[in-house]
Amino acid sequence: GAVVSQHPSRVICKSGTSVKIECRSLDFQATTMFWYRQFPKQSLMLMATSNEGSKATYEQGVEKDKFLINHASLTLSTLTVTSAHPEDSSFYICSANDLAGVMETQYFGPGTRLLVL
Amino acid sequence: AQKVTQAQTEISVVEKEDVTLDCVYETRDTTYYLFWYKQPPSGELVFLIRRNSFDEQNEISGRYSWNFQKSTSSFNFTITASQVVDSAVYFCALSPFSGGYNKLIFGAGTRLAVHP
Protein backbone atom coordinates (compact mmCIF):
# COMPACT_ATOMS: atom_id res chain seq x y z
CA GLY A 1 0.00 0.00 0.00
CA ALA A 2 0.91 3.66 -0.18
CA VAL A 3 3.34 4.77 2.50
CA VAL A 4 3.67 8.28 3.86
CA SER A 5 6.38 9.28 6.28
CA GLN A 6 6.76 12.30 8.53
CA HIS A 7 9.78 13.77 10.24
CA PRO A 8 10.28 14.44 13.05
CA SER A 9 7.88 12.24 14.95
CA ARG A 10 8.14 14.40 18.03
CA VAL A 11 9.53 17.86 18.68
CA ILE A 12 9.78 20.08 21.72
CA CYS A 13 10.69 23.70 21.20
CA LYS A 14 10.74 27.00 23.00
CA SER A 15 8.10 29.61 22.42
CA GLY A 16 9.02 31.92 19.55
CA THR A 17 11.04 29.43 17.56
CA SER A 18 10.06 27.95 14.20
CA VAL A 19 9.59 24.28 13.56
CA LYS A 20 9.66 22.49 10.22
CA ILE A 21 7.82 19.22 9.64
CA GLU A 22 8.43 17.11 6.56
CA CYS A 23 5.94 14.85 4.84
CA ARG A 24 7.09 12.38 2.22
CA SER A 25 5.30 9.90 0.02
CA LEU A 26 7.70 6.97 -0.13
CA ASP A 27 6.41 4.70 -2.85
CA PHE A 28 4.16 6.91 -4.91
CA GLN A 29 3.92 10.40 -6.32
CA ALA A 30 1.47 12.86 -4.90
CA THR A 31 0.47 16.11 -6.53
CA THR A 32 -1.65 16.89 -3.52
CA MET A 33 -0.80 16.58 0.13
CA PHE A 34 -2.89 17.63 3.09
CA TRP A 35 -2.03 18.93 6.54
CA TYR A 36 -4.24 18.23 9.51
CA ARG A 37 -4.11 19.21 13.15
CA GLN A 38 -5.50 17.09 15.95
CA PHE A 39 -5.85 18.32 19.53
CA PRO A 40 -6.05 15.72 22.32
CA LYS A 41 -9.17 13.60 22.18
CA GLN A 42 -10.48 15.54 19.23
CA SER A 43 -10.96 14.83 15.58
CA LEU A 44 -8.72 15.81 12.71
CA MET A 45 -9.15 19.26 11.28
CA LEU A 46 -7.88 20.06 7.81
CA MET A 47 -5.49 23.00 7.89
CA ALA A 48 -4.45 23.27 4.27
CA THR A 49 -4.14 21.53 0.95
CA SER A 50 -0.67 21.52 -0.50
CA ASN A 51 -0.29 21.42 -4.27
CA GLU A 52 3.00 20.64 -5.96
CA GLY A 53 4.32 23.67 -7.74
CA SER A 54 1.66 26.08 -6.54
CA LYS A 55 0.48 27.87 -3.44
CA ALA A 56 -1.27 25.98 -0.71
CA THR A 57 -4.98 26.41 -0.09
CA TYR A 58 -5.72 27.19 3.53
CA GLU A 59 -8.91 26.43 5.42
CA GLN A 60 -10.83 29.21 7.02
CA GLY A 61 -9.28 30.36 10.24
CA VAL A 62 -5.79 29.00 9.53
CA GLU A 63 -3.13 31.69 9.35
CA LYS A 64 -1.10 31.23 6.20
CA ASP A 65 1.72 33.41 7.50
CA LYS A 66 2.03 31.28 10.60
CA PHE A 67 1.78 27.88 8.95
CA LEU A 68 4.01 28.00 5.91
CA ILE A 69 3.60 25.19 3.43
CA ASN A 70 5.99 24.30 0.65
CA HIS A 71 5.38 21.47 -1.80
CA ALA A 72 8.69 21.30 -3.59
CA SER A 73 8.31 17.98 -5.36
CA LEU A 74 5.85 15.20 -6.03
CA THR A 75 7.05 13.38 -2.93
CA LEU A 76 7.73 16.13 -0.40
CA SER A 77 5.69 18.75 1.39
CA THR A 78 6.85 20.74 4.40
CA LEU A 79 4.93 22.58 7.08
CA THR A 80 6.73 25.27 9.03
CA VAL A 81 5.15 26.56 12.20
CA THR A 82 6.63 30.03 12.56
CA SER A 83 7.08 31.71 15.91
CA ALA A 84 5.44 28.81 17.67
CA HIS A 85 3.46 29.39 20.85
CA PRO A 86 2.14 26.95 23.45
CA GLU A 87 -1.31 27.01 21.84
CA ASP A 88 0.28 25.55 18.69
CA SER A 89 1.10 22.40 20.61
CA SER A 90 -0.76 19.66 18.82
CA PHE A 91 -0.49 16.52 16.72
CA TYR A 92 0.15 17.39 13.09
CA ILE A 93 -0.64 14.79 10.46
CA CYS A 94 -0.09 14.89 6.75
CA SER A 95 -1.73 12.79 4.07
CA ALA A 96 -1.38 12.30 0.35
CA ASN A 97 -3.36 11.07 -2.60
CA ASP A 98 -1.78 8.55 -4.91
CA LEU A 99 -1.30 10.25 -8.27
CA ALA A 100 -1.07 7.05 -10.24
CA GLY A 101 -3.91 5.26 -8.55
CA VAL A 102 -7.26 6.29 -7.30
CA MET A 103 -7.29 9.86 -6.17
CA GLU A 104 -10.07 9.35 -3.71
CA THR A 105 -8.14 7.72 -0.89
CA GLN A 106 -5.85 9.67 1.38
CA TYR A 107 -2.99 7.84 3.04
CA PHE A 108 -1.76 9.30 6.27
CA GLY A 109 1.66 9.78 7.76
CA PRO A 110 2.45 8.74 11.34
CA GLY A 111 2.06 12.27 12.64
CA THR A 112 4.30 14.74 14.47
CA ARG A 113 3.70 15.69 18.09
CA LEU A 114 4.67 19.29 18.69
CA LEU A 115 5.09 20.63 22.19
CA VAL A 116 5.85 24.31 22.57
CA LEU A 117 7.11 25.33 25.98
CA ALA B 1 -24.08 21.10 5.13
CA GLN B 2 -21.43 18.42 4.98
CA LYS B 3 -21.13 16.61 8.27
CA VAL B 4 -20.26 13.27 9.85
CA THR B 5 -21.69 12.24 13.18
CA GLN B 6 -20.28 9.49 15.33
CA ALA B 7 -22.58 9.56 18.31
CA GLN B 8 -20.68 7.00 20.34
CA THR B 9 -17.79 8.75 22.05
CA GLU B 10 -16.46 5.68 23.83
CA ILE B 11 -17.30 2.01 23.76
CA SER B 12 -15.93 -0.61 26.10
CA VAL B 13 -16.29 -4.31 25.41
CA VAL B 14 -14.81 -7.57 26.56
CA GLU B 15 -12.73 -9.59 24.16
CA LYS B 16 -14.71 -11.78 21.72
CA GLU B 17 -17.74 -9.55 21.88
CA ASP B 18 -19.11 -8.11 18.66
CA VAL B 19 -19.26 -4.32 18.47
CA THR B 20 -20.83 -1.90 16.02
CA LEU B 21 -19.60 1.64 15.53
CA ASP B 22 -22.18 3.99 14.13
CA CYS B 23 -21.64 6.65 11.50
CA VAL B 24 -24.24 9.01 10.09
CA TYR B 25 -23.39 11.53 7.42
CA GLU B 26 -24.95 14.57 5.79
CA THR B 27 -24.24 15.83 2.31
CA ARG B 28 -26.08 17.45 -0.56
CA ASP B 29 -23.81 15.73 -3.05
CA THR B 30 -25.17 12.65 -4.79
CA THR B 31 -21.63 11.50 -5.47
CA TYR B 32 -19.28 11.02 -2.56
CA TYR B 33 -16.97 8.61 -0.83
CA LEU B 34 -17.12 7.30 2.71
CA PHE B 35 -14.17 6.03 4.68
CA TRP B 36 -13.26 4.39 7.93
CA TYR B 37 -9.85 4.92 9.50
CA LYS B 38 -8.34 3.39 12.62
CA GLN B 39 -6.07 5.43 14.89
CA PRO B 40 -4.19 3.24 17.39
CA PRO B 41 -2.42 4.81 20.38
CA SER B 42 0.66 5.41 18.22
CA GLY B 43 -1.35 8.06 16.37
CA GLU B 44 -1.02 6.92 12.80
CA LEU B 45 -4.24 6.72 10.81
CA VAL B 46 -4.75 3.36 9.17
CA PHE B 47 -7.04 3.20 6.14
CA LEU B 48 -9.70 0.51 6.53
CA ILE B 49 -12.22 0.97 3.76
CA ARG B 50 -13.50 3.30 1.05
CA ARG B 51 -17.01 3.08 -0.31
CA ASN B 52 -18.52 5.20 -3.07
CA SER B 53 -22.06 6.47 -2.96
CA PHE B 54 -23.24 4.24 -5.79
CA ASP B 55 -22.15 1.02 -4.18
CA GLU B 56 -24.42 -0.03 -1.36
CA GLN B 57 -23.15 -3.55 -1.16
CA ASN B 58 -22.08 -4.53 2.28
CA GLU B 59 -18.49 -5.54 2.65
CA ILE B 60 -16.76 -8.07 4.84
CA SER B 61 -13.04 -8.26 5.42
CA GLY B 62 -12.08 -10.85 7.98
CA ARG B 63 -13.60 -9.80 11.31
CA TYR B 64 -14.60 -6.40 9.91
CA SER B 65 -17.82 -5.66 8.10
CA TRP B 66 -19.49 -2.49 6.91
CA ASN B 67 -23.15 -1.72 6.36
CA PHE B 68 -23.86 1.18 4.01
CA GLN B 69 -27.45 2.38 3.85
CA LYS B 70 -28.15 5.48 1.80
CA SER B 71 -31.76 5.56 2.97
CA THR B 72 -30.61 6.36 6.48
CA SER B 73 -27.31 8.03 5.49
CA SER B 74 -25.41 5.57 7.60
CA PHE B 75 -22.17 3.70 7.18
CA ASN B 76 -21.78 1.49 10.22
CA PHE B 77 -18.77 -0.62 11.06
CA THR B 78 -18.93 -3.94 12.91
CA ILE B 79 -16.05 -5.81 14.46
CA THR B 80 -16.83 -9.46 15.12
CA ALA B 81 -15.13 -11.32 17.94
CA SER B 82 -13.23 -8.23 19.06
CA GLN B 83 -9.62 -8.48 20.19
CA VAL B 84 -7.48 -6.31 22.43
CA VAL B 85 -5.54 -5.16 19.36
CA ASP B 86 -8.73 -3.58 18.07
CA SER B 87 -8.50 -0.98 20.82
CA ALA B 88 -8.17 2.35 19.04
CA VAL B 89 -10.05 5.42 17.96
CA TYR B 90 -12.08 4.85 14.82
CA PHE B 91 -12.96 7.69 12.49
CA CYS B 92 -15.62 7.76 9.84
CA ALA B 93 -15.04 10.34 7.08
CA LEU B 94 -16.88 11.79 4.11
CA SER B 95 -15.32 12.98 0.86
CA PRO B 96 -17.88 14.82 -1.25
CA PHE B 97 -17.61 15.24 -5.01
CA SER B 98 -18.10 18.98 -4.65
CA GLY B 99 -14.83 19.07 -2.74
CA GLY B 100 -13.07 17.39 -5.62
CA TYR B 101 -12.76 14.35 -3.40
CA ASN B 102 -9.91 16.21 -1.76
CA LYS B 103 -11.73 17.34 1.32
CA LEU B 104 -12.06 14.71 4.02
CA ILE B 105 -14.66 15.57 6.62
CA PHE B 106 -14.10 13.55 9.76
CA GLY B 107 -16.46 12.54 12.47
CA ALA B 108 -15.47 13.08 16.08
CA GLY B 109 -14.28 9.50 16.39
CA THR B 110 -15.27 6.59 18.59
CA ARG B 111 -12.78 5.34 21.15
CA LEU B 112 -13.02 1.56 21.40
CA ALA B 113 -11.53 -0.24 24.38
CA VAL B 114 -11.41 -4.01 24.22
CA HIS B 115 -10.61 -5.62 27.55
CA PRO B 116 -9.21 -9.12 28.02
Short mmCIF file of N, CA and C in Angstrom, two decimals, chain A:
data_model
loop_
_atom_site.label_atom_id
_atom_site.label_comp_id
_atom_site.label_asym_id
_atom_site.label_seq_id
_atom_site.Cartn_x
_atom_site.Cartn_y
_atom_site.Cartn_z
N GLY A 1 0.82 -1.20 0.00
CA GLY A 1 0.00 0.00 0.00
C GLY A 1 0.85 1.24 0.00
N ALA A 2 0.21 2.39 -0.14
CA ALA A 2 0.91 3.66 -0.18
C ALA A 2 1.45 4.04 1.20
N VAL A 3 2.71 4.45 1.23
CA VAL A 3 3.34 4.77 2.50
C VAL A 3 3.72 6.24 2.54
N VAL A 4 3.35 6.87 3.65
CA VAL A 4 3.67 8.28 3.86
C VAL A 4 4.47 8.40 5.15
N SER A 5 5.57 9.12 5.09
CA SER A 5 6.38 9.28 6.28
C SER A 5 6.38 10.74 6.72
N GLN A 6 6.65 10.95 8.00
CA GLN A 6 6.76 12.30 8.53
C GLN A 6 8.00 12.38 9.41
N HIS A 7 8.61 13.58 9.40
CA HIS A 7 9.78 13.77 10.24
C HIS A 7 9.80 15.21 10.73
N PRO A 8 10.03 15.45 12.02
CA PRO A 8 10.28 14.44 13.05
C PRO A 8 8.98 13.85 13.57
N SER A 9 9.08 12.84 14.37
CA SER A 9 7.88 12.24 14.95
C SER A 9 7.44 13.01 16.19
N ARG A 10 8.43 13.66 16.80
CA ARG A 10 8.14 14.40 18.03
C ARG A 10 9.13 15.56 18.14
N VAL A 11 8.63 16.71 18.52
CA VAL A 11 9.53 17.86 18.68
C VAL A 11 9.05 18.72 19.84
N ILE A 12 10.04 19.14 20.62
CA ILE A 12 9.78 20.08 21.72
C ILE A 12 10.60 21.33 21.43
N CYS A 13 9.96 22.48 21.50
CA CYS A 13 10.69 23.70 21.20
C CYS A 13 10.27 24.81 22.15
N LYS A 14 11.06 25.85 22.16
CA LYS A 14 10.74 27.00 23.00
C LYS A 14 9.80 27.94 22.25
N SER A 15 9.02 28.64 22.99
CA SER A 15 8.10 29.61 22.42
C SER A 15 8.87 30.64 21.60
N GLY A 16 8.38 30.93 20.41
CA GLY A 16 9.02 31.92 19.55
C GLY A 16 9.89 31.33 18.47
N THR A 17 10.21 30.06 18.58
CA THR A 17 11.04 29.43 17.56
C THR A 17 10.16 28.87 16.45
N SER A 18 10.79 28.53 15.33
CA SER A 18 10.06 27.95 14.20
C SER A 18 10.40 26.47 14.09
N VAL A 19 9.43 25.72 13.67
CA VAL A 19 9.59 24.28 13.56
C VAL A 19 9.16 23.83 12.17
N LYS A 20 9.98 23.00 11.54
CA LYS A 20 9.66 22.49 10.22
C LYS A 20 9.33 21.00 10.31
N ILE A 21 8.23 20.62 9.68
CA ILE A 21 7.82 19.22 9.64
C ILE A 21 7.78 18.77 8.19
N GLU A 22 8.39 17.63 7.92
CA GLU A 22 8.43 17.11 6.56
C GLU A 22 7.45 15.96 6.38
N CYS A 23 6.86 15.92 5.20
CA CYS A 23 5.94 14.85 4.84
C CYS A 23 6.37 14.30 3.49
N ARG A 24 6.62 13.00 3.45
CA ARG A 24 7.09 12.38 2.22
C ARG A 24 6.22 11.19 1.83
N SER A 25 5.93 11.10 0.54
CA SER A 25 5.30 9.90 0.02
C SER A 25 6.44 9.00 -0.46
N LEU A 26 6.51 7.81 0.08
CA LEU A 26 7.70 6.97 -0.13
C LEU A 26 7.64 6.11 -1.38
N ASP A 27 6.47 5.64 -1.73
CA ASP A 27 6.41 4.70 -2.85
C ASP A 27 5.40 5.13 -3.90
N PHE A 28 5.07 6.42 -3.88
CA PHE A 28 4.16 6.91 -4.91
C PHE A 28 4.35 8.42 -5.03
N GLN A 29 3.83 8.96 -6.11
CA GLN A 29 3.92 10.40 -6.32
C GLN A 29 2.58 11.04 -5.97
N ALA A 30 2.68 12.19 -5.37
CA ALA A 30 1.47 12.86 -4.90
C ALA A 30 1.47 14.32 -5.30
N THR A 31 0.56 14.69 -6.19
CA THR A 31 0.47 16.11 -6.53
C THR A 31 -0.18 16.89 -5.41
N THR A 32 -0.94 16.22 -4.60
CA THR A 32 -1.65 16.89 -3.52
C THR A 32 -1.36 16.23 -2.19
N MET A 33 -0.99 17.05 -1.23
CA MET A 33 -0.80 16.58 0.13
C MET A 33 -1.64 17.47 1.04
N PHE A 34 -2.00 16.93 2.18
CA PHE A 34 -2.89 17.63 3.09
C PHE A 34 -2.25 17.69 4.47
N TRP A 35 -2.51 18.78 5.16
CA TRP A 35 -2.03 18.93 6.54
C TRP A 35 -3.22 19.07 7.48
N TYR A 36 -3.19 18.23 8.52
CA TYR A 36 -4.24 18.23 9.51
C TYR A 36 -3.65 18.53 10.89
N ARG A 37 -4.50 19.00 11.76
CA ARG A 37 -4.11 19.21 13.15
C ARG A 37 -5.12 18.48 14.02
N GLN A 38 -4.62 17.84 15.05
CA GLN A 38 -5.50 17.09 15.95
C GLN A 38 -5.13 17.42 17.39
N PHE A 39 -6.05 18.05 18.11
CA PHE A 39 -5.85 18.32 19.53
C PHE A 39 -6.28 17.08 20.31
N PRO A 40 -5.77 16.94 21.54
CA PRO A 40 -6.05 15.72 22.32
C PRO A 40 -7.54 15.39 22.39
N LYS A 41 -7.82 14.15 22.10
CA LYS A 41 -9.17 13.60 22.18
C LYS A 41 -10.14 14.33 21.25
N GLN A 42 -9.62 14.90 20.21
CA GLN A 42 -10.48 15.54 19.23
C GLN A 42 -10.25 14.93 17.86
N SER A 43 -11.07 15.36 16.93
CA SER A 43 -10.96 14.83 15.58
C SER A 43 -9.89 15.58 14.79
N LEU A 44 -9.69 15.14 13.58
CA LEU A 44 -8.72 15.81 12.71
C LEU A 44 -9.38 16.99 12.01
N MET A 45 -8.66 18.09 11.98
CA MET A 45 -9.15 19.26 11.28
C MET A 45 -8.18 19.60 10.16
N LEU A 46 -8.71 19.71 8.96
CA LEU A 46 -7.88 20.06 7.81
C LEU A 46 -7.38 21.49 7.96
N MET A 47 -6.07 21.66 7.83
CA MET A 47 -5.49 23.00 7.89
C MET A 47 -5.32 23.58 6.49
N ALA A 48 -4.76 22.75 5.60
CA ALA A 48 -4.45 23.27 4.27
C ALA A 48 -4.23 22.13 3.30
N THR A 49 -4.41 22.46 2.05
CA THR A 49 -4.14 21.53 0.95
C THR A 49 -2.91 22.03 0.22
N SER A 50 -1.95 21.15 0.08
CA SER A 50 -0.67 21.52 -0.50
C SER A 50 -0.57 20.96 -1.92
N ASN A 51 -0.38 21.83 -2.87
CA ASN A 51 -0.29 21.42 -4.27
C ASN A 51 1.12 21.60 -4.80
N GLU A 52 1.64 20.58 -5.42
CA GLU A 52 3.00 20.64 -5.96
C GLU A 52 3.12 21.74 -7.00
N GLY A 53 4.06 22.62 -6.78
CA GLY A 53 4.32 23.67 -7.74
C GLY A 53 3.41 24.88 -7.65
N SER A 54 2.53 24.91 -6.67
CA SER A 54 1.66 26.08 -6.54
C SER A 54 1.42 26.37 -5.06
N LYS A 55 0.71 27.46 -4.83
CA LYS A 55 0.48 27.87 -3.44
C LYS A 55 -0.52 26.93 -2.76
N ALA A 56 -0.34 26.82 -1.48
CA ALA A 56 -1.27 25.98 -0.71
C ALA A 56 -2.61 26.69 -0.55
N THR A 57 -3.63 25.89 -0.36
CA THR A 57 -4.98 26.41 -0.09
C THR A 57 -5.28 26.19 1.38
N TYR A 58 -5.52 27.27 2.09
CA TYR A 58 -5.72 27.19 3.53
C TYR A 58 -7.21 27.18 3.88
N GLU A 59 -7.53 26.44 4.92
CA GLU A 59 -8.91 26.43 5.42
C GLU A 59 -9.17 27.71 6.21
N GLN A 60 -10.42 28.00 6.30
CA GLN A 60 -10.83 29.21 7.02
C GLN A 60 -10.33 29.17 8.45
N GLY A 61 -9.75 30.27 8.86
CA GLY A 61 -9.28 30.36 10.24
C GLY A 61 -7.83 29.94 10.44
N VAL A 62 -7.20 29.41 9.42
CA VAL A 62 -5.79 29.00 9.53
C VAL A 62 -4.92 30.10 8.96
N GLU A 63 -3.97 30.57 9.77
CA GLU A 63 -3.13 31.69 9.35
C GLU A 63 -2.03 31.22 8.40
N LYS A 64 -2.08 31.68 7.18
CA LYS A 64 -1.10 31.23 6.20
C LYS A 64 0.30 31.74 6.49
N ASP A 65 0.40 32.87 7.17
CA ASP A 65 1.72 33.41 7.50
C ASP A 65 2.34 32.68 8.68
N LYS A 66 1.52 32.01 9.43
CA LYS A 66 2.03 31.28 10.60
C LYS A 66 2.38 29.84 10.22
N PHE A 67 1.57 29.27 9.37
CA PHE A 67 1.78 27.88 8.95
C PHE A 67 2.18 27.89 7.48
N LEU A 68 3.50 27.92 7.26
CA LEU A 68 4.01 28.00 5.91
C LEU A 68 4.12 26.61 5.29
N ILE A 69 3.57 26.48 4.10
CA ILE A 69 3.60 25.19 3.43
C ILE A 69 4.34 25.30 2.12
N ASN A 70 5.25 24.36 1.90
CA ASN A 70 5.99 24.30 0.65
C ASN A 70 5.89 22.89 0.11
N HIS A 71 5.52 22.79 -1.16
CA HIS A 71 5.38 21.47 -1.80
C HIS A 71 6.35 21.44 -2.97
N ALA A 72 7.60 21.12 -2.64
CA ALA A 72 8.69 21.30 -3.59
C ALA A 72 8.74 20.24 -4.68
N SER A 73 8.24 19.06 -4.37
CA SER A 73 8.31 17.98 -5.36
C SER A 73 7.10 17.09 -5.20
N LEU A 74 7.01 16.10 -6.07
CA LEU A 74 5.85 15.20 -6.03
C LEU A 74 5.90 14.23 -4.85
N THR A 75 6.97 14.29 -4.07
CA THR A 75 7.05 13.38 -2.93
C THR A 75 7.33 14.09 -1.61
N LEU A 76 7.37 15.42 -1.62
CA LEU A 76 7.73 16.13 -0.40
C LEU A 76 6.91 17.40 -0.21
N SER A 77 6.33 17.51 0.98
CA SER A 77 5.69 18.75 1.39
C SER A 77 6.20 19.08 2.79
N THR A 78 6.41 20.35 3.07
CA THR A 78 6.85 20.74 4.40
C THR A 78 5.89 21.76 5.00
N LEU A 79 5.73 21.64 6.30
CA LEU A 79 4.93 22.58 7.08
C LEU A 79 5.84 23.23 8.09
N THR A 80 5.92 24.55 8.06
CA THR A 80 6.73 25.27 9.03
C THR A 80 5.81 26.07 9.93
N VAL A 81 5.89 25.79 11.21
CA VAL A 81 5.15 26.56 12.20
C VAL A 81 6.07 27.69 12.65
N THR A 82 5.74 28.90 12.26
CA THR A 82 6.63 30.03 12.56
C THR A 82 6.26 30.65 13.89
N SER A 83 7.28 31.08 14.62
CA SER A 83 7.08 31.71 15.91
C SER A 83 6.05 30.92 16.74
N ALA A 84 6.39 29.70 17.00
CA ALA A 84 5.44 28.81 17.67
C ALA A 84 5.14 29.27 19.09
N HIS A 85 3.91 29.06 19.50
CA HIS A 85 3.46 29.39 20.85
C HIS A 85 2.83 28.16 21.48
N PRO A 86 2.69 28.14 22.78
CA PRO A 86 2.14 26.95 23.45
C PRO A 86 0.80 26.48 22.87
N GLU A 87 0.00 27.42 22.39
CA GLU A 87 -1.31 27.01 21.84
C GLU A 87 -1.18 26.28 20.50
N ASP A 88 0.04 26.30 19.92
CA ASP A 88 0.28 25.55 18.69
C ASP A 88 0.62 24.09 18.97
N SER A 89 0.81 23.78 20.25
CA SER A 89 1.10 22.40 20.61
C SER A 89 -0.05 21.51 20.17
N SER A 90 0.29 20.50 19.39
CA SER A 90 -0.76 19.66 18.82
C SER A 90 -0.11 18.47 18.12
N PHE A 91 -0.95 17.64 17.54
CA PHE A 91 -0.49 16.52 16.72
C PHE A 91 -0.77 16.91 15.28
N TYR A 92 0.28 16.98 14.48
CA TYR A 92 0.15 17.39 13.09
C TYR A 92 0.32 16.17 12.20
N ILE A 93 -0.65 15.97 11.33
CA ILE A 93 -0.64 14.79 10.46
C ILE A 93 -0.77 15.22 9.01
N CYS A 94 0.04 14.60 8.17
CA CYS A 94 -0.09 14.89 6.75
C CYS A 94 -0.69 13.67 6.05
N SER A 95 -1.22 13.89 4.88
CA SER A 95 -1.73 12.79 4.07
C SER A 95 -1.49 13.12 2.61
N ALA A 96 -1.62 12.12 1.78
CA ALA A 96 -1.38 12.30 0.35
C ALA A 96 -2.28 11.39 -0.45
N ASN A 97 -2.64 11.90 -1.63
CA ASN A 97 -3.36 11.07 -2.60
C ASN A 97 -2.36 10.44 -3.54
N ASP A 98 -2.63 9.25 -3.97
CA ASP A 98 -1.78 8.55 -4.91
C ASP A 98 -2.08 9.05 -6.33
N LEU A 99 -1.10 9.68 -6.95
CA LEU A 99 -1.30 10.25 -8.27
C LEU A 99 -1.62 9.18 -9.31
N ALA A 100 -0.92 8.07 -9.22
CA ALA A 100 -1.07 7.05 -10.24
C ALA A 100 -2.31 6.20 -10.04
N GLY A 101 -2.76 6.13 -8.83
CA GLY A 101 -3.91 5.26 -8.55
C GLY A 101 -5.17 6.06 -8.37
N VAL A 102 -6.02 5.56 -7.54
CA VAL A 102 -7.26 6.29 -7.30
C VAL A 102 -6.97 7.52 -6.47
N MET A 103 -7.55 8.61 -6.87
CA MET A 103 -7.29 9.86 -6.17
C MET A 103 -8.11 10.00 -4.91
N GLU A 104 -9.08 9.10 -4.74
CA GLU A 104 -10.07 9.35 -3.71
C GLU A 104 -9.65 8.90 -2.31
N THR A 105 -8.55 8.19 -2.21
CA THR A 105 -8.14 7.72 -0.89
C THR A 105 -6.91 8.47 -0.43
N GLN A 106 -6.99 9.00 0.78
CA GLN A 106 -5.85 9.67 1.38
C GLN A 106 -5.14 8.71 2.32
N TYR A 107 -3.82 8.66 2.17
CA TYR A 107 -2.99 7.84 3.04
C TYR A 107 -2.25 8.76 3.98
N PHE A 108 -2.25 8.40 5.24
CA PHE A 108 -1.76 9.30 6.27
C PHE A 108 -0.36 8.94 6.75
N GLY A 109 0.39 9.97 7.11
CA GLY A 109 1.66 9.78 7.76
C GLY A 109 1.46 9.45 9.23
N PRO A 110 2.53 9.14 9.93
CA PRO A 110 2.45 8.74 11.34
C PRO A 110 2.23 9.90 12.30
N GLY A 111 2.32 11.12 11.79
CA GLY A 111 2.06 12.27 12.64
C GLY A 111 3.31 12.80 13.34
N THR A 112 3.23 14.07 13.72
CA THR A 112 4.30 14.74 14.47
C THR A 112 3.68 15.41 15.69
N ARG A 113 4.19 15.05 16.85
CA ARG A 113 3.70 15.69 18.09
C ARG A 113 4.58 16.89 18.39
N LEU A 114 3.95 18.04 18.41
CA LEU A 114 4.67 19.29 18.69
C LEU A 114 4.28 19.79 20.08
N LEU A 115 5.30 20.04 20.87
CA LEU A 115 5.09 20.63 22.19
C LEU A 115 5.89 21.92 22.27
N VAL A 116 5.20 23.01 22.47
CA VAL A 116 5.85 24.31 22.57
C VAL A 116 5.83 24.75 24.02
N LEU A 117 7.01 24.98 24.55
CA LEU A 117 7.11 25.33 25.98
C LEU A 117 7.06 26.84 26.19
#
